[in-house]
Short mmCIF file of C-alpha atoms and ligand atoms in Angstrom, two decimals:
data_model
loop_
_atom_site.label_atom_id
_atom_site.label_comp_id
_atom_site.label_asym_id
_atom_site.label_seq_id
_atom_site.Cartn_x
_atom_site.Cartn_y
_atom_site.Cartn_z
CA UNK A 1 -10.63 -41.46 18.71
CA UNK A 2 -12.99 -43.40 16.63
CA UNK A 3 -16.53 -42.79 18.44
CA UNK A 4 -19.26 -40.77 18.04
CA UNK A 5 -19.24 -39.39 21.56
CA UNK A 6 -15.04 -38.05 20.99
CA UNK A 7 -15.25 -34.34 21.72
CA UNK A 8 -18.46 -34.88 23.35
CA UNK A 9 -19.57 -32.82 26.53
CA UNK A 10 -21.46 -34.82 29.00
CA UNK A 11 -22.36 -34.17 32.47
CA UNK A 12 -23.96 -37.05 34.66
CA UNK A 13 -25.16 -36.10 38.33
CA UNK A 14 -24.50 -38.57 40.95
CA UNK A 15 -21.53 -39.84 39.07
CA UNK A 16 -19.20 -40.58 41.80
CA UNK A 17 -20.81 -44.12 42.74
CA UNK A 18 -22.84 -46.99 41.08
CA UNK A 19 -24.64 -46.57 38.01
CA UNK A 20 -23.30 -43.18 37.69
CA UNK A 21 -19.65 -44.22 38.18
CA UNK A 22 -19.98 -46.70 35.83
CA UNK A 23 -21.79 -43.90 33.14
CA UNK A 24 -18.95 -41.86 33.56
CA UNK A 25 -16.10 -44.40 32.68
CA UNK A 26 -18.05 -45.61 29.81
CA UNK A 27 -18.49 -41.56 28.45
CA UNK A 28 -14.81 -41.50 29.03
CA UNK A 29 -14.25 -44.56 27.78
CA UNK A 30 -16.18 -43.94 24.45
CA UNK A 31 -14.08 -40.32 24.46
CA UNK A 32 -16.44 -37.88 25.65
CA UNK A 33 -15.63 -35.50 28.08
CA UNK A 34 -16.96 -36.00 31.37
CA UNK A 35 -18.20 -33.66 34.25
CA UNK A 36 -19.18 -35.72 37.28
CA UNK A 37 -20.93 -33.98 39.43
CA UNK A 38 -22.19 -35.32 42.85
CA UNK A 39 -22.65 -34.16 46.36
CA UNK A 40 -19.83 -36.31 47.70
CA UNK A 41 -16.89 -34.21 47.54
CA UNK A 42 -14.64 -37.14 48.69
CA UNK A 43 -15.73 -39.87 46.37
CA UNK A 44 -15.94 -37.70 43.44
CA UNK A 45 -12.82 -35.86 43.58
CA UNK A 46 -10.88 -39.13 44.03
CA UNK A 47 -12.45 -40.69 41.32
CA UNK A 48 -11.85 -37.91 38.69
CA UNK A 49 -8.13 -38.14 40.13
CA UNK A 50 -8.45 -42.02 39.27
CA UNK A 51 -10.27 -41.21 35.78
CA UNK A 52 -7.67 -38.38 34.68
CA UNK A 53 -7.73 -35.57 32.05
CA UNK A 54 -11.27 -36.21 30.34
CA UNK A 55 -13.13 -35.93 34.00
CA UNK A 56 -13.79 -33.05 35.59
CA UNK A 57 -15.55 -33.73 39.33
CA UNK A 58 -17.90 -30.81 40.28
CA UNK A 59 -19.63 -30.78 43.81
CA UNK A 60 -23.36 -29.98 43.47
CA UNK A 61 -26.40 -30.63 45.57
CA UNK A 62 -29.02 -31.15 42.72
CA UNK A 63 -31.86 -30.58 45.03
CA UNK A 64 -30.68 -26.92 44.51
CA UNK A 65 -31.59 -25.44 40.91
CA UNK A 66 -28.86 -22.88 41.56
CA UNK A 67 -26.31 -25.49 41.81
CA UNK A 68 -27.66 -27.13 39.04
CA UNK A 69 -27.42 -23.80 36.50
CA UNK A 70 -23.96 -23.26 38.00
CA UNK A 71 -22.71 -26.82 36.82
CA UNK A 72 -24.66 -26.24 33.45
CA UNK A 73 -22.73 -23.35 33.25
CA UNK A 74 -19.44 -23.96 34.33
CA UNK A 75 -19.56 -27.03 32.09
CA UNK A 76 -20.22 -24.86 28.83
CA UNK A 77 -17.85 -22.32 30.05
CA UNK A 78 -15.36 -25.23 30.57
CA UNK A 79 -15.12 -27.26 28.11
CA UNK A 80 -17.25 -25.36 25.10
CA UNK A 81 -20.63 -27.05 25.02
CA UNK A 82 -22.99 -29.98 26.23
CA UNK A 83 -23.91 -32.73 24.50
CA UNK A 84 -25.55 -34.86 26.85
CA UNK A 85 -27.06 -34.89 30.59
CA UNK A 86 -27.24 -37.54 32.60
CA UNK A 87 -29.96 -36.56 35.70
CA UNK A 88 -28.70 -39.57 37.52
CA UNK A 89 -28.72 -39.04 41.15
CA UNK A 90 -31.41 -39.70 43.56
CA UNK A 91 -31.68 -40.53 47.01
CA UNK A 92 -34.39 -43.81 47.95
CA UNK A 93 -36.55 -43.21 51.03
CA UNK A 94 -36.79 -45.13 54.37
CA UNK A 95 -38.01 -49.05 54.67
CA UNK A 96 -40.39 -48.19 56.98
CA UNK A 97 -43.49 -49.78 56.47
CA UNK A 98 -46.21 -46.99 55.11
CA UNK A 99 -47.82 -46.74 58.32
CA UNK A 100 -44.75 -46.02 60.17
CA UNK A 101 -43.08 -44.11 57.04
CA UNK A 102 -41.56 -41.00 57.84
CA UNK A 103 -43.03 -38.03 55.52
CA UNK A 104 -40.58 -35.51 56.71
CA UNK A 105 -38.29 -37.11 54.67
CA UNK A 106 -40.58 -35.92 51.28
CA UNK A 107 -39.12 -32.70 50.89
CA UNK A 108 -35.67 -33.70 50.78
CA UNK A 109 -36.27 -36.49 48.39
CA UNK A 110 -38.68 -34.85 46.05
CA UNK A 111 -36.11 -31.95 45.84
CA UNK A 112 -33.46 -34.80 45.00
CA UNK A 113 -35.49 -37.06 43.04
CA UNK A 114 -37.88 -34.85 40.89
CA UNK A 115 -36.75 -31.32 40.82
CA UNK A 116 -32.89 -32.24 40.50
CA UNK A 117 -34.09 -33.77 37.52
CA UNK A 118 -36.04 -31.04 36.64
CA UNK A 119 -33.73 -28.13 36.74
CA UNK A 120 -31.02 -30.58 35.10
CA UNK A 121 -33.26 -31.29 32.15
CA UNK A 122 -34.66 -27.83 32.06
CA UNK A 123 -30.74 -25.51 32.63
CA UNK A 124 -29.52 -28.23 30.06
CA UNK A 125 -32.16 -27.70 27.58
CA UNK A 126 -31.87 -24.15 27.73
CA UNK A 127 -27.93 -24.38 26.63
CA UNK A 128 -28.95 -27.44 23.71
CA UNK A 129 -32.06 -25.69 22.39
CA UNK A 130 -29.73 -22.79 21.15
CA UNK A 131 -26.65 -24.84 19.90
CA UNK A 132 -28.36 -27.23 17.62
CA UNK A 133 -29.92 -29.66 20.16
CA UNK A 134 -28.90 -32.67 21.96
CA UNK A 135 -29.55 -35.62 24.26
CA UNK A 136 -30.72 -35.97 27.71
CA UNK A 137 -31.56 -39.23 30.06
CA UNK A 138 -33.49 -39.30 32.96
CA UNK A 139 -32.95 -42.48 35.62
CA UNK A 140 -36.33 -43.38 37.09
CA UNK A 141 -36.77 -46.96 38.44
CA UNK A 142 -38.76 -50.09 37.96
CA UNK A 143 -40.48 -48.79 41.43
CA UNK A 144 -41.61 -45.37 39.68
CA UNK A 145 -43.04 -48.09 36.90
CA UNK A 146 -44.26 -50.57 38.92
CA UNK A 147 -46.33 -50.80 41.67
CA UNK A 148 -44.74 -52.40 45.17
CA UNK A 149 -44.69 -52.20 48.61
CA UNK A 150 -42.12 -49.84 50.79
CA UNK A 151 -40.28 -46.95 49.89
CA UNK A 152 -43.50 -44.67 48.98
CA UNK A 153 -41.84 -41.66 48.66
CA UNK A 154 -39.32 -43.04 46.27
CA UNK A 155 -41.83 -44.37 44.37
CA UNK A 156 -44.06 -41.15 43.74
CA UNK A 157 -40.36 -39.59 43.17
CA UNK A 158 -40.08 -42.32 40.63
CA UNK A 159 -43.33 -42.25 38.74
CA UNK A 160 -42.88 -37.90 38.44
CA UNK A 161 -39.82 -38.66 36.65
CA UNK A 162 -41.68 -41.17 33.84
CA UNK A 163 -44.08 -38.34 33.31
CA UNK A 164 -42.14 -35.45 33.10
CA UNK A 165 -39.32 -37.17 30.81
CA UNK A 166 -42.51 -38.14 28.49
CA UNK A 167 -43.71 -34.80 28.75
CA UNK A 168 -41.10 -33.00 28.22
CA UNK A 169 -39.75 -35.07 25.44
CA UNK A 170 -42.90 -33.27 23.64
CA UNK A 171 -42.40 -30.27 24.29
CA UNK A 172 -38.42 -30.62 23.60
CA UNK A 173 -38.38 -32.37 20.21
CA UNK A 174 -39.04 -29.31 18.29
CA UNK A 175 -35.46 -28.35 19.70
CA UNK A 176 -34.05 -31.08 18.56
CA UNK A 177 -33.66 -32.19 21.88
CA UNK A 178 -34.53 -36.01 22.88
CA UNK A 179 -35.16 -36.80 26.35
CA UNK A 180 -35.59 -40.42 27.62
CA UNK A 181 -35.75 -41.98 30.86
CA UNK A 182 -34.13 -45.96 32.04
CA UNK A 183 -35.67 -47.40 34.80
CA UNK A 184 -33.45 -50.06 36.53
CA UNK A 185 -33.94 -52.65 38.62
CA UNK A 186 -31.56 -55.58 40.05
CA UNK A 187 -28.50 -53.36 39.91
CA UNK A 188 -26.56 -53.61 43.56
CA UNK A 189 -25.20 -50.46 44.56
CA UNK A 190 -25.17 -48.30 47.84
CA UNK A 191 -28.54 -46.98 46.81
CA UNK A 192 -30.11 -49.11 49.79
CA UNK A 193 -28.22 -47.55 52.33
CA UNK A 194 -29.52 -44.37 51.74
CA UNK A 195 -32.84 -46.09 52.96
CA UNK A 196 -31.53 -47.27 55.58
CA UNK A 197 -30.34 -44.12 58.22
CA UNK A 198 -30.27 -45.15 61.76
CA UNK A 199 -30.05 -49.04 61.00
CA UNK A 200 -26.97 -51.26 62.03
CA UNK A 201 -24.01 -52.52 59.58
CA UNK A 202 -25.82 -55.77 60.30
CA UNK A 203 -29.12 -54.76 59.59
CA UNK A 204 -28.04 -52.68 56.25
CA UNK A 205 -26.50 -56.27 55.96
CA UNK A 206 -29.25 -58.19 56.72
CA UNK A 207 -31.84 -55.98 53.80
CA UNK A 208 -29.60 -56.05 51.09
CA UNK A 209 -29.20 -59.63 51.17
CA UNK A 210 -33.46 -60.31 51.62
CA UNK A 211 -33.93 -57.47 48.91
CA UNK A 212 -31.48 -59.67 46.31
CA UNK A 213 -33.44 -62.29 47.39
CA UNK A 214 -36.66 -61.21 46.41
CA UNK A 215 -35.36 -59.48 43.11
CA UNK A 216 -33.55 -62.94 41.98
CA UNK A 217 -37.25 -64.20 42.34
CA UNK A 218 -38.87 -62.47 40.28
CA UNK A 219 -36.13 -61.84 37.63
CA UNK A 220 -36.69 -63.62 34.73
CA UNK A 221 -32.79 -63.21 33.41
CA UNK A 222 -30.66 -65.34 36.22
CA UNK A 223 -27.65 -63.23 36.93
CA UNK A 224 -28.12 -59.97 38.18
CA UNK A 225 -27.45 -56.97 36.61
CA UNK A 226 -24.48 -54.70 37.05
CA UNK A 227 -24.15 -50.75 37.39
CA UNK A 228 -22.44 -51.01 33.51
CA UNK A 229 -25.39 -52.64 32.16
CA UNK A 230 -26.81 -49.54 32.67
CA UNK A 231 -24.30 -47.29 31.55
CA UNK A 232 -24.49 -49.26 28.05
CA UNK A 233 -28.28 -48.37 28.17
CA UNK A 234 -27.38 -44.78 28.81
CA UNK A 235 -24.85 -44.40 26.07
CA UNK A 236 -27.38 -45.78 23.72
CA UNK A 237 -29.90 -43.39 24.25
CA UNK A 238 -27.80 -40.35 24.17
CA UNK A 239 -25.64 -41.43 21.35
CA UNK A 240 -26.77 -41.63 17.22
CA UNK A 241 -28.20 -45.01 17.12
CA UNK A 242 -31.39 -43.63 19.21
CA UNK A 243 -31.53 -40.57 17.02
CA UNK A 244 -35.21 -41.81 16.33
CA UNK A 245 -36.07 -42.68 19.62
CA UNK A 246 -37.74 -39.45 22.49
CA UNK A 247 -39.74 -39.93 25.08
CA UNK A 248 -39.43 -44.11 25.81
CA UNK A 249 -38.88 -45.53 29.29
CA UNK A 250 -36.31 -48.34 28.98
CA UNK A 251 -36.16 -50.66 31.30
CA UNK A 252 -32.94 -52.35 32.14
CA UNK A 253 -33.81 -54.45 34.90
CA UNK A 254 -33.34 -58.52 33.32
CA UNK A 255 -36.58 -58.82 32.50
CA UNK A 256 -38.43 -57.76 35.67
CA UNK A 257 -40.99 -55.63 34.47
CA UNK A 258 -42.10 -57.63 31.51
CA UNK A 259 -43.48 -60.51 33.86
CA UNK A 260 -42.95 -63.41 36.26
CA UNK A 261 -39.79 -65.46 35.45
CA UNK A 262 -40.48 -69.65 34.98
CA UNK A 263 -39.63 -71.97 37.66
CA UNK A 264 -36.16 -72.25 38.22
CA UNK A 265 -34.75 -76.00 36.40
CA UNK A 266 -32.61 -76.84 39.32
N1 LIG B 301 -29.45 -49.73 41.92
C1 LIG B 301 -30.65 -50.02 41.43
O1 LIG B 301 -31.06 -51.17 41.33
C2 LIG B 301 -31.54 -48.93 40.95
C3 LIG B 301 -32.84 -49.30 40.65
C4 LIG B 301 -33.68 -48.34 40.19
C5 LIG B 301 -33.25 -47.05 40.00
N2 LIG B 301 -31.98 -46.70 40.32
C6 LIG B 301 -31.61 -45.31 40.10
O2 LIG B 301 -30.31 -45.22 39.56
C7 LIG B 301 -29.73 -43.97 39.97
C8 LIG B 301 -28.35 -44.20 40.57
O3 LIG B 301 -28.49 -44.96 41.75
P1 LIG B 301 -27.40 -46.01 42.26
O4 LIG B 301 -28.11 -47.29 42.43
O5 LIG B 301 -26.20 -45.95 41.42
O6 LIG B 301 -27.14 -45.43 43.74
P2 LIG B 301 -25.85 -44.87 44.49
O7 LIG B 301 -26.31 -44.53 45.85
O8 LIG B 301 -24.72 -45.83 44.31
O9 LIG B 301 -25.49 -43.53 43.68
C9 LIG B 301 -26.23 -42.34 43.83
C10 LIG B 301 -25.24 -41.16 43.75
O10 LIG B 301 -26.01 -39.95 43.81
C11 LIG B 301 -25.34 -39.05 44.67
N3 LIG B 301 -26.30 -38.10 45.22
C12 LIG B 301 -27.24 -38.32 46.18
N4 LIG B 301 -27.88 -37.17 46.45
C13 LIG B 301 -27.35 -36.23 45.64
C14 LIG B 301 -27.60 -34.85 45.47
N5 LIG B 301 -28.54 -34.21 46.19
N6 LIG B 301 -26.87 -34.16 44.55
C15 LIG B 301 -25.91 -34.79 43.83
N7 LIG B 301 -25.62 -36.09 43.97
C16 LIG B 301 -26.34 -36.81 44.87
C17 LIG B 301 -24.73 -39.94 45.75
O11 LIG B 301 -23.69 -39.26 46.45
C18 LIG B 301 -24.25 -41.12 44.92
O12 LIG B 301 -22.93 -40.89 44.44
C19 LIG B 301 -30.72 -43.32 40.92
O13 LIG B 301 -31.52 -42.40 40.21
C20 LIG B 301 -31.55 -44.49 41.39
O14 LIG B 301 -32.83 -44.10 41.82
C21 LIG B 301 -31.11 -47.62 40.81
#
C-alpha cells in the first residue's frame, strides 16, 4: 500500500468509540496496523471483528500502568514494533455545579485522564527510544486549554495533559521521539454520558442538546465537527509531514479557541 503509515504499528487507547473509533479506521485505513485497546470488552471486540485482519482489540483499563506496559508489550511482541501511540481515552467528570461537585470522583479520573496518559507515553517511549524513535499524541481538550465553568475535575485532568505532553516533548526529542497533544472541542460523541451517572435518558437527552447549543454559539466554523476530523489531526501529527513539529497543542475544535464567532447572517 502506498502510505507512509503501511507496516506501521499503532496503538490508540479508548479506540472502541468516538474519536478513537474513528483514529483507528483512519490508521487502518492509511495501512497501519492497529491495536485498539479500550476498557469495553464488548464494543471493542466487535469492532475489531467489523475492522478485520489489521486490528487487533486489547482490553485494558489505562488507569492501571500495569495494563498499560502489558499492551505496550504485547503490541511489540505482536506485531514487531510501535510506531505510534495514541493516549486517547479519558473519562469527563460529573455536571454538578462546583459547589455540589463530587471529589470522590478525582481519583478515578485523574488515574484515567492523567496517569493513563502518562504510563502510555512513558511504556511507549521506553520501546521507541531504543528502536530509532517515533510518534506519540496526547488528546487533551479545549476545557484543559480554556477556562469554563463545570466539569472541574476534567478540566485540571485536561490542563496536566498540555503540560506534561510539552514537557515531555523536551525531554523526549533527544530520542527522536515527538510528542504532541490535540485538544478538541465540538465533536459529539458519548463522552457526555460519562458525566452524566445517575441522570435519566431524558435528562442525558436534555444536556447534550443545551451543550450543542452553547458550543454552536460560540463556534466560529458553522457545522460541527466530527470524531474523523480529529482522526485526520491525529494522523498528521504522528505521520512525516509533522516530522518538524514536538511539543504543540492543536486545537481541532472549528475555531473555538481562537475567539468569539461573528453574528450569525440569518
Ligand atoms: N468529544 C469531544 O468534543 C471532546 C472534546 C474534548 C476532548 N475530547 C477527548 O477526546 C478523547 C476521546 O473522547 P470521545 O469524545 O471520543 O469519548 P467517548 O466516550 O466516545 O470515547 C472514550 C473511550 O475511552 C474508553 N475508556 C474510558 N475509560 C477508559 C479506561 N480507563 N481505559 C481504557 N479505555 C477507556 C471508553 O470505553 C470509550 O470507548 C478523550 O480524551 C476526550 O477527553 C473529546
Amino acid at each position: 500500500m502506498n502510505s507512509e503509515f503501511a507496516g506501521k504499528v499503532v496503538v490508540v487507547t479508548g479506540g472502541a468509540s468516538g474519536i478513537g473509533r474513528a483514529t483507528v479506521e483512519l490508521f487502518r485505513e492509511l495501512g497501519a496496523t492497529v491495536m485498539l485497546a479500550d476498557v469495553d470488552r464488548d464494543r471493542g471486540e466487535q469492532l475489531a471483528g467489523e475492522l478485520g485482519e489489521r486490528v487487533e482489540f486489547r482490553q485494558v483499563d489505562v488507569g492501571r500502568p500495569d495494563q498499560v506496559e502489558t499492551l505496550v508489550s504485547h503490541t511489540v511482541e505482536r506485531w514487531g514494533g510501535l510506531h505510534v501511540m495514541v493516549n486517547n481515552a479519558a473519562v469527563s467528570s460529573p455536571l454538578a455545579r462546583f459547589l455540589d461537585d463530587d471529589l470522590s470522583a478525582f481519583e478515578r479520573i485523574m488515574s484515567v485522564n492523567v496517569l493513563g496518559v502518562m504510563a502510555g507515553t512513558q511504556c511507549a517511549a521506553r520501546h521507541m527510544a531504543r528502536n530509532g524513535g517515533g510518534a506519540i499524541v496526547n488528546m487533551t481538550s479545549i476545557g484543559g486549554t480554556q477556562a469554563g465553568g463545570g466539569v472541574m475535575i476534567y478540566r485540571a485532568s485536561k490542563a496536566a495533559v498540555v503540560q506534561f505532553t510539552k514537557s515531555v516533548a523536551i525531554e523526549l526529542a533527544r530520542n527522536d521521539i515527538r510528542v504532541n497533544a490535540i485538544a478538541p472541542g465540538n465533536i459529539p460523541t458519548s463522552l457526555l454520558a460519562s458525566s452524566a451517572a445517575g441522570m435519566s435518558e431524558q435528562e442525558i437527552e436534555r444536556q447534550e442538546r443545551a451543550v450543542r447549543e452553547v458550543m454552536r454559539k460560540n463556534r466560529p466554523l458553522p457545522r460541527e465537527g466530527t470524531p474523523a476530523d480529529v482522526a485526520e489531526a491525529v494522523a498528521y501529527l504522528a505521520g512525516d509531514r509533522a516530522r518538524y513539529v514536538t511539543g504543540v497543542v492543536l486545537p481541532v475544535d472549528g475555531g473555538t479557541s481562537a475567539g468569539k464567532p461573528l453574528p450569525r447572517r440569518e
